[in-house]
Coordinates of C-alpha atoms in Angstrom, one line a residue:
Chain A
X155 CA 19.0 38.8 -41.9
X156 CA 19.7 37.2 -45.2
X157 CA 16.0 37.5 -46.2
X158 CA 15.9 41.1 -45.3
X159 CA 18.9 41.8 -47.4
X160 CA 17.3 40.1 -50.4
X161 CA 14.1 42.0 -50.0
X162 CA 15.8 45.3 -49.6
X163 CA 18.3 44.7 -52.5
X164 CA 16.1 46.3 -55.3
X165 CA 15.4 49.3 -53.0
X166 CA 18.9 50.0 -51.7
X167 CA 20.6 49.0 -54.9
X168 CA 22.3 52.3 -55.4
X169 CA 23.3 52.7 -51.8
X170 CA 25.7 49.7 -51.5
X171 CA 28.7 51.9 -50.7
X172 CA 26.9 53.6 -47.8
X173 CA 28.0 52.1 -44.5
X174 CA 25.1 51.1 -42.4
X175 CA 25.7 51.3 -38.6
X176 CA 24.7 48.4 -36.4
X177 CA 21.8 50.1 -34.6
X178 CA 19.4 50.5 -37.5
X179 CA 16.5 48.3 -36.6
X180 CA 15.1 46.0 -39.3
X181 CA 11.6 47.1 -40.0
X182 CA 8.9 45.0 -41.2
X183 CA 5.7 43.3 -40.5
X184 CA 5.1 39.8 -39.3
X185 CA 1.6 38.7 -39.8
X186 CA 0.1 35.5 -38.6
X187 CA -2.6 34.0 -40.8
X188 CA -5.9 34.5 -38.9
X189 CA -8.0 31.4 -38.4
X190 CA -11.7 31.2 -38.0
X191 CA -13.0 34.4 -36.3
X192 CA -15.0 32.5 -33.6
X193 CA -14.0 33.6 -30.1
X194 CA -15.2 30.4 -28.5
X195 CA -12.4 28.1 -29.5
X196 CA -12.7 25.7 -26.5
X197 CA -15.1 22.9 -26.6
X198 CA -17.6 23.9 -24.1
X199 CA -19.5 21.1 -22.5
X200 CA -22.0 23.3 -20.7
X201 CA -24.4 23.6 -23.6
X202 CA -24.6 20.1 -24.7
X203 CA -27.6 17.9 -23.9
X204 CA -27.4 15.8 -20.7
X205 CA -27.7 12.6 -22.7
X206 CA -24.5 13.4 -24.5
X207 CA -22.6 14.0 -21.3
X208 CA -23.8 10.8 -19.7
X209 CA -23.1 8.8 -22.8
X210 CA -19.6 10.2 -23.1
X211 CA -18.8 9.2 -19.6
X212 CA -20.4 5.8 -20.0
X213 CA -18.4 5.2 -23.2
X214 CA -15.2 6.1 -21.3
X215 CA -16.1 3.6 -18.6
X216 CA -17.0 1.0 -21.1
X217 CA -13.8 1.5 -23.0
X218 CA -11.9 0.9 -19.7
X219 CA -13.9 -2.2 -19.0
X220 CA -12.7 -3.5 -22.4
X221 CA -9.1 -2.7 -21.5
X222 CA -9.5 -4.7 -18.3
X223 CA -11.0 -7.7 -20.0
X224 CA -8.1 -7.8 -22.5
X225 CA -5.2 -6.5 -20.5
X226 CA -2.4 -5.2 -22.7
X227 CA 0.3 -3.0 -21.5
X228 CA -1.4 0.2 -22.6
X229 CA -1.3 3.5 -20.7
X230 CA -4.9 4.5 -21.6
X231 CA -6.3 3.3 -18.3
X232 CA -3.6 5.2 -16.4
X233 CA -3.9 8.4 -18.4
X234 CA -7.6 9.1 -18.3
X235 CA -8.4 7.9 -14.9
X236 CA -11.9 8.1 -13.5
X237 CA -13.5 6.7 -10.4
X238 CA -17.0 6.1 -11.9
X239 CA -16.2 2.6 -13.0
X240 CA -14.8 1.5 -9.6
X241 CA -17.8 3.0 -7.8
X242 CA -20.3 1.2 -10.1
X243 CA -18.5 -2.1 -9.6
X244 CA -18.1 -1.7 -5.9
X245 CA -21.8 -0.9 -5.4
X246 CA -22.9 -3.7 -7.6
X247 CA -20.7 -6.2 -5.8
X248 CA -21.8 -5.0 -2.4
X249 CA -25.5 -5.2 -3.3
X250 CA -25.1 -8.7 -4.7
X251 CA -23.3 -9.9 -1.6
X252 CA -26.2 -8.5 0.4
X253 CA -28.9 -11.1 0.0
X254 CA -26.9 -13.6 1.9
X255 CA -28.0 -15.8 4.7
X256 CA -28.7 -14.0 7.9
X257 CA -30.5 -16.2 10.4
X258 CA -28.5 -14.7 13.1
X259 CA -27.2 -11.3 12.5
X260 CA -23.7 -12.2 13.6
X261 CA -23.0 -15.2 11.5
X262 CA -23.9 -13.9 8.1
X263 CA -21.8 -12.7 5.3
X264 CA -20.3 -9.3 5.0
X265 CA -22.7 -6.4 5.2
X266 CA -22.9 -3.7 2.5
X267 CA -20.8 -1.3 4.6
X268 CA -18.1 -4.0 5.2
X269 CA -17.7 -4.7 1.5
X270 CA -17.6 -1.1 0.7
X271 CA -15.0 -0.3 3.4
X272 CA -12.9 -3.3 2.5
X273 CA -12.8 -2.4 -1.2
X274 CA -12.2 1.4 -0.8
X275 CA -10.0 1.3 2.3
X276 CA -8.1 -1.7 0.9
X277 CA -7.5 0.2 -2.4
X278 CA -6.3 3.3 -0.5
X279 CA -3.9 1.3 1.6
X280 CA -2.5 -0.6 -1.4
X281 CA -2.0 2.7 -3.2
X282 CA -0.3 4.3 -0.2
X283 CA 1.9 1.2 0.1
X284 CA 3.0 1.4 -3.5
X285 CA 3.7 5.1 -3.2
X286 CA 5.7 4.7 0.0
X287 CA 7.8 2.0 -1.7
X288 CA 8.7 4.5 -4.3
X289 CA 6.2 3.9 -7.1
X290 CA 5.8 6.6 -9.7
X291 CA 2.1 6.1 -10.2
X292 CA -0.2 8.7 -8.9
X293 CA -2.8 8.2 -6.1
X294 CA -5.9 8.3 -8.2
X295 CA -4.5 6.4 -11.1
X296 CA -3.8 3.5 -8.8
X297 CA -7.2 3.7 -7.2
X298 CA -8.7 3.7 -10.7
X299 CA -6.7 0.6 -11.8
X300 CA -7.5 -1.4 -8.7
X301 CA -11.2 -0.5 -8.9
X302 CA -11.5 -1.4 -12.5
X303 CA -9.8 -4.7 -12.1
X304 CA -12.6 -5.8 -9.8
X305 CA -14.7 -6.3 -13.0
X306 CA -13.8 -10.0 -13.5
X307 CA -14.8 -10.7 -9.9
X308 CA -18.1 -8.9 -10.3
X309 CA -18.8 -11.0 -13.4
X310 CA -17.9 -14.1 -11.3
X311 CA -20.4 -12.9 -8.6
X312 CA -23.1 -12.7 -11.2
X313 CA -22.3 -16.2 -12.5
X314 CA -22.2 -17.5 -9.0
X315 CA -25.6 -16.2 -8.2
X316 CA -27.0 -17.7 -11.3
X317 CA -25.4 -21.0 -10.5
X318 CA -26.8 -20.8 -7.0
X319 CA -30.3 -20.5 -8.4
X320 CA -29.9 -24.0 -9.6
X321 CA -29.0 -25.5 -6.2
X322 CA -26.3 -25.5 -3.6
X323 CA -24.9 -29.0 -3.9
X324 CA -21.3 -30.1 -4.5
X325 CA -21.5 -29.6 -8.2
X326 CA -22.5 -26.0 -8.0
X327 CA -19.8 -25.5 -5.4
X328 CA -17.2 -26.9 -7.8
X329 CA -18.4 -24.7 -10.7
X330 CA -18.4 -21.6 -8.5
X331 CA -15.0 -22.5 -7.2
X332 CA -13.5 -22.8 -10.7
X333 CA -15.2 -19.5 -11.8
X334 CA -14.0 -17.6 -8.8
X335 CA -10.5 -18.9 -9.0
X336 CA -10.3 -18.0 -12.7
X337 CA -11.6 -14.5 -12.2
X338 CA -9.3 -14.0 -9.2
X339 CA -6.3 -14.9 -11.4
X340 CA -7.6 -12.6 -14.1
X341 CA -8.0 -9.7 -11.8
X342 CA -4.6 -10.1 -10.3
X343 CA -3.0 -10.5 -13.6
X344 CA -4.8 -7.5 -15.1
X345 CA -3.9 -5.2 -12.3
X346 CA -0.2 -6.2 -12.2
X347 CA -0.1 -5.7 -15.9
X348 CA -1.0 -2.1 -15.3
X349 CA 0.8 -1.4 -12.1
X350 CA 4.0 -3.4 -12.4
X351 CA 5.8 -1.0 -14.7
X352 CA 5.6 1.9 -12.2
X353 CA 7.5 0.2 -9.5
X354 CA 11.2 0.0 -8.9
X355 CA 12.4 -3.4 -10.0
X356 CA 13.7 -4.8 -6.7
X357 CA 10.4 -4.1 -4.9
X358 CA 7.9 -5.5 -7.4
X359 CA 7.0 -8.4 -5.3
X360 CA 6.4 -6.2 -2.3
X361 CA 3.9 -4.2 -4.2
X362 CA 2.2 -7.2 -5.9
X363 CA 1.6 -9.1 -2.7
X364 CA -1.0 -6.7 -1.2
X365 CA -2.9 -6.7 -4.5
X366 CA -2.9 -10.4 -4.4
X367 CA -4.2 -10.4 -0.8
X368 CA -6.9 -7.8 -1.7
X369 CA -8.3 -9.8 -4.5
X370 CA -8.0 -13.0 -2.5
X371 CA -10.2 -11.5 0.3
X372 CA -12.8 -10.3 -2.3
X373 CA -12.8 -13.7 -4.0
X374 CA -13.3 -15.4 -0.6
X375 CA -16.3 -13.2 0.1
X376 CA -17.8 -14.2 -3.3
X377 CA -17.1 -17.9 -2.9
X378 CA -18.5 -18.1 0.6
X379 CA -21.7 -16.3 -0.4
X380 CA -24.6 -18.5 0.5
X381 CA -28.1 -17.5 -0.1
X382 CA -30.8 -17.5 2.6
X383 CA -32.6 -20.8 3.1
X384 CA -36.3 -21.1 3.6
X385 CA -35.9 -23.3 6.7
X386 CA -33.2 -21.1 8.1
X387 CA -35.8 -19.3 10.2
X388 CA -35.0 -15.9 9.1
X389 CA -38.4 -14.8 10.3
X390 CA -37.8 -13.6 13.7
X391 CA -40.9 -11.5 13.9
X392 CA -43.8 -12.4 16.2
Chain B
X3 CA 25.8 37.3 -30.3
X4 CA 28.8 35.5 -29.0
X5 CA 31.1 37.5 -31.2
X6 CA 30.1 40.9 -29.7
X7 CA 30.4 39.5 -26.1
X8 CA 33.9 38.2 -26.7
X9 CA 34.9 41.5 -28.3
X10 CA 34.2 43.3 -25.0
X11 CA 37.1 41.8 -23.3
X12 CA 38.0 38.7 -21.4
X13 CA 36.0 39.4 -18.2
X14 CA 33.1 37.3 -19.2
X15 CA 35.3 34.4 -20.1
X16 CA 36.9 34.7 -16.6
X17 CA 33.5 34.6 -14.9
X18 CA 32.6 31.6 -17.0
X19 CA 35.7 29.8 -15.8
X20 CA 35.2 30.5 -12.1
X21 CA 31.5 29.6 -12.1
X22 CA 32.1 26.3 -13.9
X23 CA 34.6 25.4 -11.2
X24 CA 32.0 26.1 -8.5
X25 CA 29.5 24.1 -10.4
X26 CA 31.9 21.2 -10.7
X27 CA 32.6 21.4 -7.0
X28 CA 29.1 21.8 -5.7
X29 CA 27.0 20.0 -8.2
X30 CA 27.0 16.3 -7.1
X31 CA 25.8 16.8 -3.6
X32 CA 23.5 19.7 -4.4
X33 CA 22.0 17.8 -7.3
X34 CA 21.2 14.7 -5.3
X35 CA 19.4 16.6 -2.6
X36 CA 17.7 19.0 -4.9
X37 CA 16.3 16.3 -7.2
X38 CA 14.7 14.5 -4.4
X39 CA 13.0 17.6 -3.1
X40 CA 12.0 18.7 -6.6
X41 CA 10.4 15.4 -7.5
X42 CA 8.6 15.2 -4.1
X43 CA 7.3 18.7 -4.5
X44 CA 6.2 18.2 -8.0
X45 CA 4.4 15.0 -6.9
X46 CA 2.6 16.6 -4.0
X47 CA 1.7 19.7 -6.1
X48 CA 0.2 17.7 -9.0
X49 CA -1.0 14.3 -7.9
X50 CA -2.5 13.6 -11.3
X51 CA 0.8 13.7 -13.1
X52 CA 2.8 10.6 -13.8
X53 CA 6.3 11.7 -13.1
X54 CA 8.5 11.5 -16.1
X55 CA 11.6 11.1 -14.0
X56 CA 14.2 11.7 -16.8
X57 CA 12.7 15.0 -17.8
X58 CA 12.3 16.2 -14.2
X59 CA 15.8 15.3 -13.4
X60 CA 17.3 17.2 -16.3
X61 CA 15.1 20.2 -15.7
X62 CA 16.2 20.2 -12.1
X63 CA 19.8 20.0 -13.2
X64 CA 19.4 22.9 -15.5
X65 CA 17.7 25.0 -12.9
X66 CA 20.4 24.2 -10.4
X67 CA 23.1 25.2 -12.8
X68 CA 21.4 28.5 -13.5
X69 CA 21.1 29.2 -9.8
X70 CA 24.7 28.4 -9.1
X71 CA 25.8 30.6 -11.9
X72 CA 24.0 33.5 -10.2
X73 CA 25.6 32.8 -6.8
X74 CA 28.3 35.2 -5.7
X75 CA 31.7 33.9 -6.3
X76 CA 33.1 35.1 -2.9
X77 CA 30.8 32.8 -1.0
X78 CA 31.9 29.7 -2.9
X79 CA 34.6 28.6 -0.6
X80 CA 32.6 29.1 2.6
X81 CA 29.8 27.1 1.2
X82 CA 32.1 24.3 0.2
X83 CA 33.4 24.0 3.7
X84 CA 29.9 24.0 5.2
X85 CA 28.8 21.2 2.9
X86 CA 31.9 19.2 3.7
X87 CA 31.4 19.6 7.4
X88 CA 27.8 18.4 7.0
X89 CA 28.7 15.4 5.0
X90 CA 31.5 14.4 7.4
X91 CA 29.2 14.5 10.5
X92 CA 27.0 12.1 8.7
X93 CA 23.8 13.9 9.6
X94 CA 21.1 14.4 7.1
X95 CA 18.1 16.7 7.6
X96 CA 15.2 14.8 9.1
X97 CA 12.0 15.4 7.0
X98 CA 9.1 16.9 8.7
X99 CA 6.7 14.6 10.6
X100 CA 3.8 15.8 8.5
X101 CA 5.5 15.3 5.2
X102 CA 5.3 12.2 3.0
X103 CA 9.0 11.7 3.0
X104 CA 9.0 11.0 6.7
X105 CA 7.0 7.9 6.2
X106 CA 8.7 7.0 3.0
X107 CA 11.9 6.5 5.1
X108 CA 10.2 3.6 6.8
X109 CA 9.5 1.7 3.6
X110 CA 13.1 1.9 2.3
X111 CA 13.3 -1.9 1.9
X112 CA 13.7 -4.4 -0.9
X113 CA 12.0 -7.8 -1.4
X114 CA 15.1 -9.7 -0.5
X115 CA 15.5 -7.8 2.8
X116 CA 11.9 -8.6 3.8
X117 CA 12.4 -12.3 3.0
X118 CA 15.6 -12.3 4.9
X119 CA 13.9 -10.7 8.0
X120 CA 11.1 -13.3 7.8
X121 CA 13.7 -16.1 7.7
X122 CA 15.4 -14.5 10.7
X123 CA 12.1 -14.6 12.7
X124 CA 11.5 -18.2 11.9
X125 CA 14.9 -19.5 12.9
X126 CA 16.2 -17.9 16.0
X127 CA 19.8 -18.6 16.5
X128 CA 21.2 -18.0 20.0
X129 CA 23.9 -15.5 19.0
X130 CA 21.9 -13.4 16.7
X131 CA 19.9 -10.6 18.0
X132 CA 17.1 -9.8 15.5
X133 CA 17.4 -6.1 15.8
X134 CA 21.2 -6.0 15.5
X135 CA 21.6 -8.7 13.0
X136 CA 18.6 -8.3 10.7
X137 CA 17.3 -4.8 11.1
X138 CA 20.6 -3.0 11.2
X139 CA 19.3 0.4 11.8
X140 CA 16.8 0.1 9.1
X141 CA 13.5 -0.8 10.7
X142 CA 10.6 -0.9 8.3
X143 CA 6.9 -0.7 8.6
X144 CA 6.1 -2.8 5.6
X145 CA 6.7 -6.2 7.3
X146 CA 4.7 -5.6 10.5
X147 CA 1.8 -4.1 8.7
X148 CA 1.3 -6.7 6.0
X149 CA 2.1 -9.6 8.2
X150 CA -0.6 -8.5 10.6
X151 CA -3.1 -8.0 7.8
X152 CA -2.3 -11.4 6.4
X153 CA -2.6 -13.0 9.8
X154 CA -6.0 -11.4 10.3
X155 CA -7.5 -12.8 7.2
X156 CA -5.7 -16.2 7.5
X157 CA -7.0 -16.7 11.0
X158 CA -10.5 -15.7 10.1
X159 CA -10.7 -17.8 7.0
X160 CA -9.0 -20.8 8.5
X161 CA -11.4 -20.6 11.5
X162 CA -14.3 -20.5 9.1
X163 CA -13.0 -23.5 7.2
X164 CA -12.3 -25.5 10.3
X165 CA -15.9 -24.9 11.6
X166 CA -17.2 -25.9 8.2
X167 CA -15.2 -29.1 8.2
X168 CA -16.2 -29.9 11.7
X169 CA -19.9 -29.6 11.1
X170 CA -20.0 -30.9 7.5
X171 CA -21.8 -34.1 8.5
X172 CA -24.5 -32.4 10.4
X173 CA -27.6 -32.3 8.3
X174 CA -29.0 -29.3 10.2
X175 CA -25.9 -27.2 9.6
X176 CA -26.0 -24.5 7.0
X177 CA -22.7 -22.9 6.0
X178 CA -22.2 -19.4 7.4
X179 CA -19.4 -17.1 6.3
X180 CA -19.1 -15.7 9.8
X181 CA -17.7 -12.5 8.5
X182 CA -17.9 -10.7 11.8
X183 CA -14.9 -12.7 13.0
X184 CA -12.7 -10.8 10.6
X185 CA -13.4 -7.6 12.6
X186 CA -12.6 -9.4 15.9
X187 CA -9.4 -10.9 14.5
X188 CA -8.4 -7.5 13.0
X189 CA -8.8 -5.6 16.2
X190 CA -7.1 -8.2 18.4
X191 CA -4.1 -8.8 16.1
X192 CA -3.5 -5.1 15.4
X193 CA -3.9 -4.1 19.0
X194 CA -1.4 -6.8 20.0
X195 CA 1.1 -5.9 17.3
X196 CA 1.0 -2.1 18.0
X197 CA 0.0 -1.6 21.6
X198 CA 2.2 -4.2 23.3
X199 CA 5.3 -2.8 21.6
X200 CA 4.3 0.7 22.7
X201 CA 3.9 -0.5 26.3
X202 CA 7.2 -2.4 26.2
X203 CA 9.0 0.5 24.6
X204 CA 7.6 2.9 27.2
X205 CA 8.6 0.5 30.0
X206 CA 12.1 0.2 28.6
X207 CA 12.5 3.9 28.3
X208 CA 11.4 4.4 31.9
X209 CA 13.8 1.7 33.1
X210 CA 16.7 3.1 31.0
X211 CA 16.2 6.6 32.4
X212 CA 16.5 5.3 35.9
X213 CA 19.2 2.7 35.2
X214 CA 21.8 3.8 32.6
X215 CA 23.0 0.2 31.8
X216 CA 19.6 -0.6 30.4
X217 CA 19.5 0.4 26.8
X218 CA 16.4 0.6 24.7
X219 CA 15.5 0.1 21.1
X220 CA 13.6 2.7 19.2
X221 CA 9.8 2.3 19.0
X222 CA 10.0 1.3 15.3
X223 CA 12.5 -1.4 16.0
X224 CA 10.2 -2.8 18.8
X225 CA 7.2 -2.8 16.4
X226 CA 9.3 -4.4 13.8
X227 CA 10.4 -7.3 16.0
X228 CA 6.9 -7.9 17.2
X229 CA 5.5 -7.8 13.6
X230 CA 8.0 -10.2 12.2
X231 CA 7.7 -12.5 15.1
X232 CA 4.0 -12.9 14.3
X233 CA 4.9 -14.4 10.9
X234 CA 5.0 -17.9 12.2
X235 CA 1.4 -17.8 13.1
X236 CA 0.4 -17.6 9.5
X237 CA 1.3 -21.1 8.5
X238 CA 0.3 -22.3 11.9
X239 CA -3.2 -21.0 11.5
X240 CA -3.5 -22.6 8.1
X241 CA -2.3 -25.9 9.5
X242 CA -4.9 -25.6 12.3
X243 CA -7.6 -26.4 9.8
X244 CA -6.6 -30.1 10.3
X245 CA -9.1 -31.1 12.9
X246 CA -6.9 -33.0 15.3
X247 CA -6.7 -31.3 18.7
X248 CA -3.4 -32.8 19.7
X249 CA -1.9 -31.5 16.4
X250 CA -3.2 -28.1 17.1
X251 CA -1.7 -28.0 20.6
X252 CA 1.6 -29.3 19.2
X253 CA 1.6 -26.6 16.5
X254 CA 0.8 -23.9 19.0
X255 CA 3.7 -25.0 21.3
X256 CA 6.1 -25.0 18.4
X257 CA 5.0 -21.6 17.1
X258 CA 5.2 -20.1 20.6
X259 CA 8.6 -21.6 21.2
X260 CA 10.0 -20.2 18.0
X261 CA 8.6 -16.7 18.1
X262 CA 8.9 -16.4 21.8
X263 CA 12.5 -17.2 21.6
X264 CA 13.0 -14.6 18.9
X265 CA 11.5 -12.0 21.3
X266 CA 13.4 -13.2 24.3
X267 CA 16.7 -13.2 22.4
X268 CA 16.0 -9.7 21.2
X269 CA 15.0 -8.2 24.6
X270 CA 17.1 -10.2 27.0
X271 CA 20.4 -8.4 26.2
X272 CA 18.7 -5.1 26.8
X273 CA 17.0 -5.9 30.1
X274 CA 19.4 -8.3 31.7
X275 CA 21.4 -5.5 33.3
X276 CA 18.4 -4.3 35.2
X277 CA 17.5 -5.5 38.7
X278 CA 16.7 -9.2 38.8
X279 CA 12.9 -9.0 39.5
X280 CA 12.4 -6.4 36.8
X281 CA 14.2 -8.3 34.1
X282 CA 12.5 -11.6 34.9
X283 CA 9.1 -9.9 35.1
X284 CA 9.6 -8.2 31.7
X285 CA 10.6 -11.4 29.9
X286 CA 7.7 -13.3 31.6
X287 CA 5.3 -10.6 30.6
X288 CA 6.5 -10.7 26.9
X289 CA 6.1 -14.5 26.8
X290 CA 2.8 -14.5 28.6
X291 CA 1.2 -12.0 26.2
X292 CA 2.5 -13.8 23.2
X293 CA 1.0 -17.1 24.5
X294 CA -2.3 -15.3 25.3
X295 CA -2.6 -14.2 21.7
X296 CA -2.0 -17.6 20.3
X297 CA -4.2 -19.5 22.7
X298 CA -6.9 -16.9 22.4
X299 CA -7.0 -17.1 18.7
X300 CA -7.1 -20.9 18.9
X301 CA -10.0 -21.0 21.3
X302 CA -12.1 -18.3 19.6
X303 CA -11.7 -19.2 16.0
X304 CA -11.0 -22.9 16.0
X305 CA -13.6 -24.8 18.0
X306 CA -12.9 -28.4 18.9
X307 CA -15.4 -31.2 18.6
X308 CA -16.1 -31.2 22.3
X309 CA -17.3 -27.6 22.3
X310 CA -19.8 -28.2 19.5
X311 CA -21.3 -31.1 21.3
X312 CA -22.7 -28.6 23.8
X313 CA -26.5 -28.5 23.7
X314 CA -27.5 -25.9 21.3
X315 CA -31.0 -24.4 21.8
X316 CA -32.7 -26.2 19.0
X317 CA -35.5 -24.7 17.0
X318 CA -37.9 -27.6 17.8
X319 CA -38.5 -27.0 21.5
X320 CA -38.5 -30.0 23.8
X321 CA -41.9 -31.0 25.1
X322 CA -42.8 -29.0 28.1
X323 CA -42.6 -25.3 28.8
X324 CA -44.3 -23.1 26.2
X325 CA -42.4 -20.2 27.6
X326 CA -39.2 -21.5 26.2
X327 CA -40.7 -21.5 22.7
X328 CA -41.6 -17.8 23.0
X329 CA -38.2 -16.9 24.3
X330 CA -36.4 -18.7 21.5
X331 CA -38.3 -17.1 18.7

């Protein structure tokens, strides 16, 4: 109202003694500065080359791997969740646990399906558990965090397989044991760093314990992986 | 804007006064109920969102105030009476079976409460009924589920370790993870912990319908008692790694005594008013099934030295029948 008065002063200078009733609308024009005239303001990902799409997703996954290896209390992992990383890690781990000893089908290590089911089903159950206990984290964010924190254990699996190439004696067992315990501690610590803040304070231990059990079972599967022996008579064919 | 409204007279001011009174009367109870629903609805509608609880609560509060302002003033007293009646009767609306909130009511438990219940299952005292003393109308599903899961893995892993320790000296022995035992352990423990309470609860319901002095616990309380009573098997199975048979039998008797007595102390007051044969039979059945689980686990997962001495069909066939060679390969 004050600006309109000032603008209209030179025009209505001589009419100051005329009473203006309340219902005269203030006329004017409000213009918004027009930006670039392009109508496609959204970033459309449909026309970009495939390599760019894949690289962008890979970079996102790689960035999250970095967050897991150096766990700080940042919300990046939670905000932009994706399940590519967990899938990649789960498949890699399950494949590497595959070449185990199997001289009798029953006594061997976990099959691919068992590892897959344990990881995904276990993550779903832990997520449900934390949500039922009153956590504020969403379902997929929790799956994302639990899946990504398997990364140290996958690295430990690779190291174990390399160590096993050198032999299966006590020394290799001790090395594998240390590596697996270290990566188990790392995984649990990383996932609780991300998950702990979203829980009510008097139930934190109730939520952390299943995570601990989950990574313990995976560590056990990695530690007890024993490669097939040549004299184990795996050849059952005629 | 305010100036013109006030100039129209005092009616608006009167309305403001009355509505604020209603808001002051109704807001606490309405707010509590509404916030819970609002947050749950928001969560279910948008699972990707991280709930910012402060903002949601304040927006729910603002919405509620707006709604209550629009409510007709005449109904205010009736509504107030209804709410008071509801609160006095102590009933709250049961959430729908298919909604998330229904299951959330079973996890309404803190760390200290869980630890307290575990302690109660380890140390049965004659006067203290587990259900009455520890559960106190708040049965939870957290304890039974995670105790069973832990027990499954503990038994499987300990069994594997004990087999390894037993056969360590054998040069022909190659370590096997024996992962299939996890599935066997899982099925047996979960079946015991969920089907036996179901059967017991059904039986008690049937008896209580024919005999009014026999009361019954709810299904959840039964599951809860059974779940927490299994806790003692976790340290027992870890101690079973020690390869002395007499120690294993001692441990099993101790564990069965403790957890069996927890079960008996819980169910005896309920069933003792029934006919003599029925009550004795029920208690015997409870103890028998409990023993069966423990002994079955021990026999299947933890083999003793005598069992491994049994002649295993060796890969180098004994001199004689060539047919045996063909069958073994």
